[in-house]
CSV table of C-alpha atoms and ligand atoms in Angstrom, one decimal:
chain,number,residue,atom,x,y,z
A,1,UNK,CA,24.6,-7.0,3.7
A,2,UNK,CA,21.9,-6.9,6.3
A,3,UNK,CA,20.4,-3.5,6.5
A,4,UNK,CA,18.0,-2.5,9.3
A,5,UNK,CA,16.2,0.4,7.7
A,6,UNK,CA,17.3,-0.9,4.4
A,7,UNK,CA,17.2,1.7,1.6
A,8,UNK,CA,18.1,-0.9,-1.0
A,9,UNK,CA,18.4,1.8,-3.6
A,10,UNK,CA,21.3,3.5,-1.8
A,11,UNK,CA,23.5,1.2,-3.8
A,12,UNK,CA,22.7,3.4,-6.8
A,13,UNK,CA,25.8,5.6,-7.4
A,14,UNK,CA,24.2,9.0,-7.1
A,15,UNK,CA,22.7,8.1,-3.7
A,16,UNK,CA,25.7,6.5,-2.3
A,17,UNK,CA,27.6,9.7,-2.6
A,18,UNK,CA,25.3,11.5,-0.2
A,19,UNK,CA,26.2,9.0,2.6
A,20,UNK,CA,28.8,10.1,5.1
A,21,UNK,CA,31.3,7.6,6.4
A,22,UNK,CA,29.5,7.9,9.8
A,23,UNK,CA,26.3,7.0,8.0
A,24,UNK,CA,27.8,4.0,6.3
A,25,UNK,CA,29.1,2.9,9.7
A,26,UNK,CA,25.7,3.3,11.2
A,27,UNK,CA,24.2,1.2,8.4
A,28,UNK,CA,26.6,-1.6,9.0
A,29,UNK,CA,25.9,-1.5,12.7
A,30,UNK,CA,22.2,-1.4,12.1
A,31,UNK,CA,22.6,-4.3,9.7
A,32,UNK,CA,24.1,-6.3,12.6
A,33,UNK,CA,21.0,-5.6,14.6
A,34,UNK,CA,22.8,-3.2,17.0
A,35,UNK,CA,20.6,-0.2,16.2
A,36,UNK,CA,20.9,3.5,17.0
A,37,UNK,CA,23.9,3.5,19.2
A,38,UNK,CA,25.1,6.6,17.3
A,39,UNK,CA,22.4,9.1,18.1
A,40,UNK,CA,19.8,10.7,15.8
A,41,UNK,CA,20.0,9.3,12.3
A,42,UNK,CA,19.6,12.5,10.3
A,43,UNK,CA,21.8,11.6,7.4
A,44,UNK,CA,20.2,8.2,7.1
A,45,UNK,CA,16.7,9.8,7.1
A,46,UNK,CA,17.8,12.2,4.3
A,47,UNK,CA,19.3,9.4,2.3
A,48,UNK,CA,16.2,7.4,2.8
A,49,UNK,CA,13.9,10.2,1.6
A,50,UNK,CA,16.2,10.8,-1.4
A,51,UNK,CA,16.4,7.1,-2.3
A,52,UNK,CA,12.6,6.9,-2.3
A,53,UNK,CA,12.3,9.7,-4.9
A,54,UNK,CA,13.5,8.2,-8.2
A,55,UNK,CA,10.7,8.0,-10.8
A,56,UNK,CA,12.0,5.3,-13.1
A,57,UNK,CA,10.5,1.9,-12.6
A,58,UNK,CA,13.0,-0.8,-11.7
A,59,UNK,CA,13.2,-4.3,-10.2
A,60,UNK,CA,9.4,-4.8,-10.2
A,61,UNK,CA,8.1,-8.3,-11.0
A,62,UNK,CA,5.7,-8.1,-13.9
A,63,UNK,CA,2.4,-10.1,-13.4
A,64,UNK,CA,0.5,-8.7,-16.4
A,65,UNK,CA,2.4,-6.9,-19.2
A,66,UNK,CA,-0.4,-4.7,-20.7
A,67,UNK,CA,-1.6,-2.7,-18.9
A,68,UNK,CA,1.3,-3.1,-16.6
A,69,UNK,CA,0.6,-4.9,-13.3
A,70,UNK,CA,3.9,-5.4,-11.5
A,71,UNK,CA,4.8,-6.1,-7.9
A,72,UNK,CA,7.7,-5.2,-5.6
A,73,UNK,CA,10.1,-8.0,-4.6
A,74,UNK,CA,9.5,-8.5,-0.8
A,75,UNK,CA,13.2,-8.0,0.0
A,76,UNK,CA,12.6,-4.3,-0.8
A,77,UNK,CA,10.4,-4.1,2.3
A,78,UNK,CA,13.5,-3.9,4.5
A,79,UNK,CA,13.1,-0.2,3.7
A,80,UNK,CA,10.6,1.9,5.6
A,81,UNK,CA,9.6,3.9,2.5
A,82,UNK,CA,9.0,2.1,-0.7
A,83,UNK,CA,10.9,4.0,-3.4
A,84,UNK,CA,8.6,5.5,-6.2
A,85,UNK,CA,10.5,3.5,-8.8
A,86,UNK,CA,9.9,0.2,-6.9
A,87,UNK,CA,6.3,0.8,-5.8
A,88,UNK,CA,3.9,-1.8,-7.3
A,89,UNK,CA,1.8,-0.8,-10.2
A,90,UNK,CA,-1.8,-1.8,-10.9
A,91,UNK,CA,-4.0,-0.2,-13.6
A,92,UNK,CA,-7.1,-1.6,-15.3
A,93,UNK,CA,-6.3,0.4,-18.5
A,94,UNK,CA,-3.4,2.3,-19.9
A,95,UNK,CA,-2.6,5.6,-18.3
A,96,UNK,CA,-4.4,8.6,-20.0
A,97,UNK,CA,-2.6,10.4,-22.8
A,98,UNK,CA,-0.1,12.9,-21.4
A,99,UNK,CA,-1.6,16.0,-23.0
A,100,UNK,CA,-4.8,15.4,-21.0
A,101,UNK,CA,-2.8,15.6,-17.8
A,102,UNK,CA,-0.8,18.8,-18.7
A,103,UNK,CA,-1.2,21.9,-16.6
A,104,UNK,CA,-3.2,23.6,-19.4
A,105,UNK,CA,-5.6,20.8,-20.0
A,106,UNK,CA,-6.0,19.0,-16.7
A,107,UNK,CA,-8.9,20.1,-14.4
A,108,UNK,CA,-10.5,18.8,-11.3
A,109,UNK,CA,-14.3,19.1,-11.3
A,110,UNK,CA,-16.5,18.9,-8.3
A,111,UNK,CA,-20.2,18.4,-8.9
A,112,UNK,CA,-23.3,16.5,-7.9
A,113,UNK,CA,-25.0,17.3,-4.5
A,114,UNK,CA,-23.0,20.5,-3.8
A,115,UNK,CA,-24.1,24.1,-3.5
A,116,UNK,CA,-21.8,25.2,-6.2
A,117,UNK,CA,-20.1,23.0,-8.8
A,118,UNK,CA,-16.4,24.1,-9.1
A,119,UNK,CA,-13.5,23.5,-11.4
A,120,UNK,CA,-9.9,23.6,-10.1
A,121,UNK,CA,-6.5,23.8,-11.9
A,122,UNK,CA,-3.4,22.5,-10.3
A,123,UNK,CA,-2.5,26.0,-9.2
A,124,UNK,CA,-6.0,26.5,-7.7
A,125,UNK,CA,-5.4,23.5,-5.4
A,126,UNK,CA,-2.5,25.5,-3.7
A,127,UNK,CA,-5.2,27.6,-1.9
A,128,UNK,CA,-5.8,24.6,0.4
A,129,UNK,CA,-3.5,23.6,3.3
A,130,UNK,CA,-1.0,20.9,2.2
A,131,UNK,CA,-0.6,17.9,4.4
A,132,UNK,CA,1.6,14.8,4.3
A,133,UNK,CA,0.5,11.4,5.4
A,134,UNK,CA,2.6,8.3,5.5
A,135,UNK,CA,0.4,5.4,4.4
A,136,UNK,CA,0.4,1.9,3.1
A,137,UNK,CA,-1.3,1.5,-0.3
A,138,UNK,CA,-2.1,-2.1,-1.0
A,139,UNK,CA,-4.1,-3.8,-3.8
A,140,UNK,CA,-7.1,-5.8,-2.6
A,141,UNK,CA,-5.8,-8.8,-4.5
A,142,UNK,CA,-2.4,-8.7,-2.8
A,143,UNK,CA,-1.5,-12.3,-1.8
A,144,UNK,CA,-4.2,-13.8,-4.1
A,145,UNK,CA,-1.8,-16.4,-5.3
A,146,UNK,CA,-1.9,-18.0,-1.8
A,147,UNK,CA,-5.6,-19.0,-2.0
A,148,UNK,CA,-6.5,-22.6,-2.5
A,149,UNK,CA,-8.3,-23.4,-4.6
A,150,UNK,CA,-6.8,-20.8,-6.9
A,151,UNK,CA,-9.0,-17.8,-7.9
A,152,UNK,CA,-8.9,-16.0,-11.2
A,153,UNK,CA,-7.4,-12.5,-11.3
A,154,UNK,CA,-3.8,-11.1,-11.2
A,155,UNK,CA,-1.8,-13.7,-9.3
A,156,UNK,CA,-0.2,-11.3,-6.9
A,157,UNK,CA,2.2,-12.9,-4.4
A,158,UNK,CA,3.1,-10.5,-1.5
A,159,UNK,CA,4.4,-7.4,-3.1
A,160,UNK,CA,1.3,-5.5,-4.3
A,161,UNK,CA,1.8,-3.1,-1.4
A,162,UNK,CA,4.1,-0.3,-0.4
A,163,UNK,CA,4.5,2.4,2.2
A,164,UNK,CA,5.0,6.0,1.0
A,165,UNK,CA,4.7,9.6,2.1
A,166,UNK,CA,1.7,11.2,0.3
A,167,UNK,CA,1.4,15.0,0.2
A,168,UNK,CA,-1.7,16.8,-1.0
A,169,UNK,CA,-4.8,18.6,0.1
A,170,UNK,CA,-7.7,17.3,2.3
A,171,UNK,CA,-10.7,16.1,0.3
A,172,UNK,CA,-12.9,17.7,3.0
A,173,UNK,CA,-11.4,21.2,2.3
A,174,UNK,CA,-12.2,20.8,-1.5
A,175,UNK,CA,-15.7,19.6,-0.8
A,176,UNK,CA,-16.4,22.4,1.7
A,177,UNK,CA,-15.4,24.9,-0.9
A,178,UNK,CA,-18.2,23.7,-3.1
A,179,UNK,CA,-20.5,23.4,-0.2
A,180,UNK,CA,-22.1,20.0,0.6
A,181,UNK,CA,-25.9,19.5,0.3
A,182,UNK,CA,-27.3,17.6,3.3
A,183,UNK,CA,-28.3,14.6,1.3
A,184,UNK,CA,-24.8,13.8,0.1
A,185,UNK,CA,-24.0,10.3,1.3
A,186,UNK,CA,-21.3,9.0,-1.1
A,187,UNK,CA,-18.4,10.7,-2.9
A,188,UNK,CA,-17.7,9.3,-6.4
A,189,UNK,CA,-14.3,9.5,-8.1
A,190,UNK,CA,-13.4,9.1,-11.8
A,191,UNK,CA,-10.0,9.4,-13.4
A,192,UNK,CA,-8.9,10.4,-16.8
A,193,UNK,CA,-8.1,6.8,-17.8
A,194,UNK,CA,-10.6,5.1,-20.1
A,195,UNK,CA,-11.1,1.5,-21.3
A,196,UNK,CA,-10.3,1.0,-24.9
A,197,UNK,CA,-13.0,0.1,-27.4
A,198,UNK,CA,-15.5,-2.6,-26.4
A,199,UNK,CA,-17.8,-3.1,-23.5
A,200,UNK,CA,-15.5,-2.7,-20.6
A,201,UNK,CA,-16.9,-0.1,-18.2
A,202,UNK,CA,-14.8,2.9,-16.9
A,203,UNK,CA,-13.2,2.7,-13.4
A,204,UNK,CA,-15.7,4.7,-11.4
A,205,UNK,CA,-15.9,4.2,-7.6
A,206,UNK,CA,-17.2,5.9,-4.5
A,207,UNK,CA,-16.5,6.1,-0.8
A,208,UNK,CA,-19.0,6.8,2.0
A,209,UNK,CA,-19.3,10.4,3.1
A,210,UNK,CA,-17.7,9.6,6.5
A,211,UNK,CA,-14.5,8.5,4.9
A,212,UNK,CA,-14.6,11.4,2.4
A,213,UNK,CA,-14.9,13.9,5.2
A,214,UNK,CA,-12.2,12.4,7.3
A,215,UNK,CA,-9.4,14.9,7.7
A,216,UNK,CA,-6.8,12.2,6.7
A,217,UNK,CA,-8.4,11.4,3.3
A,218,UNK,CA,-6.4,13.4,0.8
A,219,UNK,CA,-6.0,14.2,-2.8
A,220,UNK,CA,-2.2,13.6,-3.3
A,221,UNK,CA,0.0,15.4,-5.8
A,222,UNK,CA,3.3,14.2,-4.3
A,223,UNK,CA,4.7,10.8,-3.5
A,224,UNK,CA,7.8,10.6,-1.3
A,225,UNK,CA,8.5,14.3,-1.8
A,226,UNK,CA,8.4,14.1,-5.6
A,227,UNK,CA,5.6,15.1,-8.0
A,228,UNK,CA,3.3,12.1,-8.2
A,229,UNK,CA,4.6,9.9,-11.0
A,230,UNK,CA,2.4,9.3,-14.0
A,231,UNK,CA,2.1,5.6,-13.4
A,232,UNK,CA,0.9,6.2,-9.8
A,233,UNK,CA,-1.8,8.6,-10.9
A,234,UNK,CA,-0.2,12.0,-11.4
A,235,UNK,CA,-1.1,14.8,-11.3
A,236,UNK,CA,-3.6,13.9,-8.6
A,237,UNK,CA,-4.9,10.8,-6.9
A,238,UNK,CA,-7.1,9.9,-4.0
A,239,UNK,CA,-5.4,8.4,-0.8
A,240,UNK,CA,-7.8,6.8,1.6
A,241,UNK,CA,-5.4,5.8,4.5
A,242,UNK,CA,-6.1,2.5,6.0
A,243,UNK,CA,-8.3,1.4,3.1
A,244,UNK,CA,-7.4,-0.9,0.2
A,245,UNK,CA,-6.1,0.8,-2.9
A,246,UNK,CA,-9.2,0.3,-5.0
A,247,UNK,CA,-10.5,3.5,-3.4
A,248,UNK,CA,-7.2,5.4,-4.3
A,249,UNK,CA,-8.3,6.6,-7.7
A,250,UNK,CA,-5.5,7.7,-9.9
A,251,UNK,CA,-5.5,10.5,-12.6
A,252,UNK,CA,-8.4,12.0,-10.7
A,253,UNK,CA,-10.6,14.5,-12.7
A,254,UNK,CA,-14.1,14.2,-11.4
A,255,UNK,CA,-15.6,14.2,-7.9
A,256,UNK,CA,-19.3,13.8,-7.7
A,257,UNK,CA,-21.3,13.9,-4.5
A,258,UNK,CA,-24.2,11.4,-4.6
A,259,UNK,CA,-27.0,10.1,-2.5
A,260,UNK,CA,-26.3,6.5,-3.4
A,261,UNK,CA,-23.1,4.5,-4.2
A,262,UNK,CA,-21.5,4.8,-7.6
A,263,UNK,CA,-23.1,2.6,-10.1
A,264,UNK,CA,-21.4,0.4,-12.6
A,265,UNK,CA,-19.2,-2.7,-12.5
A,266,UNK,CA,-16.2,-1.5,-10.4
A,267,UNK,CA,-18.4,-0.5,-7.5
A,268,UNK,CA,-21.5,-2.8,-7.7
A,269,UNK,CA,-19.9,-6.0,-8.8
A,270,UNK,CA,-16.1,-5.9,-8.5
A,271,UNK,CA,-14.3,-5.3,-5.1
A,272,UNK,CA,-16.8,-7.1,-3.0
A,273,UNK,CA,-16.1,-9.9,-0.6
A,274,UNK,CA,-18.3,-12.4,1.2
A,275,UNK,CA,-19.3,-11.5,4.8
A,276,UNK,CA,-19.9,-15.2,5.7
A,277,UNK,CA,-17.9,-18.4,5.0
A,278,UNK,CA,-18.4,-19.6,1.4
A,279,UNK,CA,-17.4,-22.7,-0.4
A,280,UNK,CA,-15.8,-22.6,-3.9
A,281,UNK,CA,-18.4,-22.8,-6.6
A,282,UNK,CA,-21.4,-21.8,-4.5
A,283,UNK,CA,-23.6,-18.9,-5.6
A,284,UNK,CA,-23.4,-16.0,-3.2
A,285,UNK,CA,-26.3,-13.6,-2.8
A,286,UNK,CA,-25.5,-9.9,-3.3
A,287,UNK,CA,-26.7,-9.3,0.2
A,288,UNK,CA,-23.8,-11.5,1.5
A,289,UNK,CA,-21.2,-9.3,-0.3
A,290,UNK,CA,-19.8,-6.0,0.9
A,291,UNK,CA,-17.3,-3.6,-0.6
A,292,UNK,CA,-13.6,-4.0,0.2
A,293,UNK,CA,-12.7,-1.0,2.3
A,294,UNK,CA,-10.4,-1.5,5.4
A,295,UNK,CA,-7.2,-3.3,5.2
A,296,UNK,CA,-6.7,-6.3,7.5
A,297,UNK,CA,-3.9,-6.9,9.9
A,298,UNK,CA,-0.9,-8.3,8.2
A,299,UNK,CA,2.9,-8.9,8.5
A,300,UNK,CA,5.5,-9.8,5.9
A,301,UNK,CA,9.0,-11.2,6.2
A,302,UNK,CA,11.4,-9.2,4.1
A,303,UNK,CA,14.5,-10.9,5.2
A,304,UNK,CA,15.8,-13.6,4.9
A,305,UNK,CA,14.3,-14.4,1.5
A,306,UNK,CA,12.6,-17.6,0.4
A,307,UNK,CA,15.1,-20.4,-0.2
A,308,UNK,CA,18.0,-18.4,1.3
A,309,UNK,CA,21.0,-20.4,2.3
A,310,UNK,CA,22.1,-19.3,5.8
A,311,UNK,CA,24.8,-20.3,8.3
A,312,UNK,CA,23.9,-21.4,11.8
A,313,UNK,CA,24.1,-18.8,14.5
A,314,UNK,CA,22.4,-15.5,14.8
A,315,UNK,CA,20.2,-14.5,11.9
A,316,UNK,CA,18.3,-11.3,11.7
A,317,UNK,CA,14.7,-11.8,10.6
A,318,UNK,CA,13.0,-8.6,9.7
A,319,UNK,CA,9.9,-7.3,8.0
A,320,UNK,CA,6.9,-5.0,8.2
A,321,UNK,CA,3.4,-5.1,9.6
A,322,UNK,CA,0.3,-3.0,9.2
A,323,UNK,CA,-3.5,-2.9,9.6
A,324,UNK,CA,-6.5,-0.8,8.6
A,325,UNK,CA,-7.1,2.4,10.5
A,326,UNK,CA,-5.5,1.1,13.7
A,327,UNK,CA,-1.9,0.4,14.8
A,328,UNK,CA,0.2,-2.8,15.2
A,329,UNK,CA,0.8,-3.7,18.8
A,330,UNK,CA,2.8,-6.9,18.3
A,331,UNK,CA,4.5,-9.1,15.7
A,332,UNK,CA,5.5,-12.6,16.6
A,333,UNK,CA,7.7,-15.1,14.9
A,334,UNK,CA,7.4,-18.9,15.0
A,335,UNK,CA,10.2,-21.4,14.1
A,336,UNK,CA,8.2,-24.5,14.9
A,337,UNK,CA,5.3,-24.5,12.3
A,338,UNK,CA,3.2,-22.1,14.5
A,339,UNK,CA,3.2,-24.1,17.7
A,340,UNK,CA,5.1,-21.5,19.7
A,341,UNK,CA,5.6,-17.8,19.0
A,342,UNK,CA,8.1,-15.3,20.2
A,343,UNK,CA,7.6,-11.5,20.1
A,344,UNK,CA,9.7,-9.5,17.6
A,345,UNK,CA,11.1,-6.1,18.4
A,346,UNK,CA,9.3,-3.1,16.9
A,347,UNK,CA,11.6,-0.6,15.4
A,348,UNK,CA,11.5,2.7,13.4
A,349,UNK,CA,8.7,5.2,13.0
A,350,UNK,CA,5.3,4.5,14.5
A,351,UNK,CA,2.7,6.4,12.5
A,352,UNK,CA,-1.0,5.8,11.9
A,353,UNK,CA,-1.7,4.2,8.5
A,354,UNK,CA,1.9,3.5,7.8
A,355,UNK,CA,3.6,0.1,8.3
A,356,UNK,CA,5.7,-0.7,11.3
A,357,UNK,CA,9.1,-2.3,10.9
A,358,UNK,CA,10.1,-5.2,13.2
A,359,UNK,CA,13.1,-7.5,13.7
A,360,UNK,CA,13.9,-10.7,15.5
A,361,UNK,CA,17.3,-12.3,16.1
A,362,UNK,CA,17.1,-16.0,15.6
A,363,UNK,CA,19.7,-18.5,16.8
A,364,UNK,CA,19.5,-20.7,13.7
A,365,UNK,CA,20.5,-24.3,13.9
A,366,UNK,CA,21.2,-26.4,10.8
A,367,UNK,CA,18.5,-27.9,8.6
A,368,UNK,CA,15.6,-26.9,6.5
A,369,UNK,CA,13.6,-24.4,8.5
A,370,UNK,CA,10.4,-22.4,8.0
A,371,UNK,CA,10.0,-18.9,9.5
A,372,UNK,CA,6.5,-17.7,10.2
A,373,UNK,CA,5.3,-14.2,11.2
A,374,UNK,CA,2.0,-12.9,12.4
A,375,UNK,CA,0.9,-9.5,13.6
A,376,UNK,CA,-1.7,-8.3,16.1
A,377,UNK,CA,-3.4,-4.9,16.0
A,378,UNK,CA,-4.8,-2.6,18.6
A,379,UNK,CA,-8.3,-4.1,18.2
A,380,UNK,CA,-6.8,-7.4,19.4
A,381,UNK,CA,-7.1,-9.0,16.0
A,382,UNK,CA,-4.3,-11.4,15.0
A,383,UNK,CA,-3.3,-12.4,11.5
A,384,UNK,CA,-4.8,-15.8,10.9
A,385,UNK,CA,-3.0,-18.9,9.6
A,386,UNK,CA,-5.0,-18.6,6.3
A,387,UNK,CA,-7.6,-16.1,5.2
A,388,UNK,CA,-11.2,-17.0,4.5
A,389,UNK,CA,-11.6,-18.1,0.9
A,390,UNK,CA,-13.6,-15.9,-1.5
A,391,UNK,CA,-14.3,-16.1,-5.2
A,392,UNK,CA,-12.3,-12.9,-5.9
A,393,UNK,CA,-9.4,-13.7,-3.6
A,394,UNK,CA,-9.3,-10.3,-1.8
A,395,UNK,CA,-7.8,-9.4,1.5
A,396,UNK,CA,-5.3,-12.3,1.9
A,397,UNK,CA,-3.6,-12.0,5.3
A,398,UNK,CA,-2.5,-15.5,6.2
A,399,UNK,CA,0.7,-15.9,8.3
A,400,UNK,CA,3.7,-15.1,6.2
A,401,UNK,CA,6.2,-17.9,5.8
A,402,UNK,CA,9.7,-18.2,4.4
A,403,UNK,CA,11.6,-21.5,4.0
A,404,UNK,CA,15.4,-21.3,4.4
A,405,UNK,CA,18.3,-23.8,4.5
A,406,UNK,CA,20.7,-23.4,7.4
A,407,UNK,CA,24.1,-25.0,7.0
A,408,UNK,CA,26.3,-26.1,9.9
B,501,LIG,N1,-8.0,5.7,-12.3
B,501,LIG,C1,-7.7,4.6,-11.8
B,501,LIG,N2,-7.3,4.5,-10.5
B,501,LIG,C2,-7.0,3.4,-9.9
B,501,LIG,C3,-6.9,2.1,-10.7
B,501,LIG,C4,-7.3,2.2,-12.1
B,501,LIG,O1,-7.3,1.2,-12.8
B,501,LIG,N3,-7.6,3.4,-12.6
B,501,LIG,N4,-6.6,1.0,-10.1
B,501,LIG,C5,-6.7,0.9,-8.6
B,501,LIG,C6,-6.2,-0.2,-8.0
B,501,LIG,S1,-7.1,-1.7,-8.1
B,501,LIG,C7,-5.0,-0.2,-7.3
B,501,LIG,S2,-4.4,-1.6,-6.5
B,501,LIG,C8,-4.2,1.1,-7.2
B,501,LIG,C9,-2.8,0.9,-7.6
B,501,LIG,O2,-2.0,2.0,-7.4
B,501,LIG,P1,-0.5,2.1,-7.9
B,501,LIG,O3,-0.4,1.7,-9.3
B,501,LIG,O4,-0.1,3.5,-7.7
B,501,LIG,O5,0.3,1.1,-7.0
B,501,LIG,O6,-4.8,2.1,-8.0
B,501,LIG,C10,-6.2,2.2,-8.0
B,501,LIG,N5,-6.6,3.4,-8.6
B,502,LIG,MO1,-6.0,-3.3,-6.8
């Protein structure tokens, strides 16, 4: 069944029971594209928040088995919030041993260019105001499989992304407690995960002080109203809204204020992309590379799915769109290979850093058809047909496309 705000996981028995008959009716009506005729959707919202809270991992598509890298099937993105259990997973190493993360053993240390180095327990963090931010978290390599020629790395298709409510404390509040020295320019993060034996460096990264002091940059301990799951970095992770997930350090234990950027492979070599057009195989000077930070404008088609068989007549196309620190102002759909574009209808919540849902009713005629989508953000930047090629395959945001077969 089509489902406009699409909590796919409401089909799980324990969640179905919380839906009233009125809610079920609303869902059917929304599924037909006739949204919100029944007034405020309180039960739907509650069900949606609840559906997003399960901790088990299910229905993810494994790309690398160990450590687990797995993406969300795009049809899950009919939901506004990506359930914890279906939120993509990406880790360079295995999660840290559980005993290191227990209340007794886990500590957050703040050091470097501060007036007073401090150590916090989980309980200590409660002294700071809690805030909740709804934000897209997306792997820099999401969509890498679309680059031609192919680039090495995890061959993500479109699902290394999700939208969740993150609750935690502001990084700026924690830093202020320690007192910043005036020469602090970068804030470095390290988690409790460590590479195994060998020469692999630890996952240490930094963000510029401006992003660190931004009041929306948080240290999150909850995801969709539940304690942050282990695989997503519990007990504490960084959330840099609008920025790619390589800055969202999981299992956070150490914050170090520095004058320069973090050193080491994951900051100085990895997660950099060319600032000029490059050709495959060419040598790129370090000065032509810059760190992956902001997300780029992007839309995805969640429904119908690739290779779906449809009947001619009205078909609801729906999906999501997001951009870096801005907002989406338009999503368009093309049914003629990108020659003409029609605006989609924006629906649902409109929050900074989160994605925006959209839908479009298509009068489908028979034959093999391709649906394209593209988004435009408030800076006037429109999702391009293909993204500039780079040797690491970051920041893919080419038009999304889905091929379907429409019967008579
Ligand atoms: N400590 C630590 N944090 C990390 C990573 C990691 O390997 N170790 N991977 C990063 C990358 S590349 C991504 S895409 C996100 C993935 O977050 P998720 O698994 O919660 O989706 O975590 C980031 N934070
Ligand atoms: Mo990533």
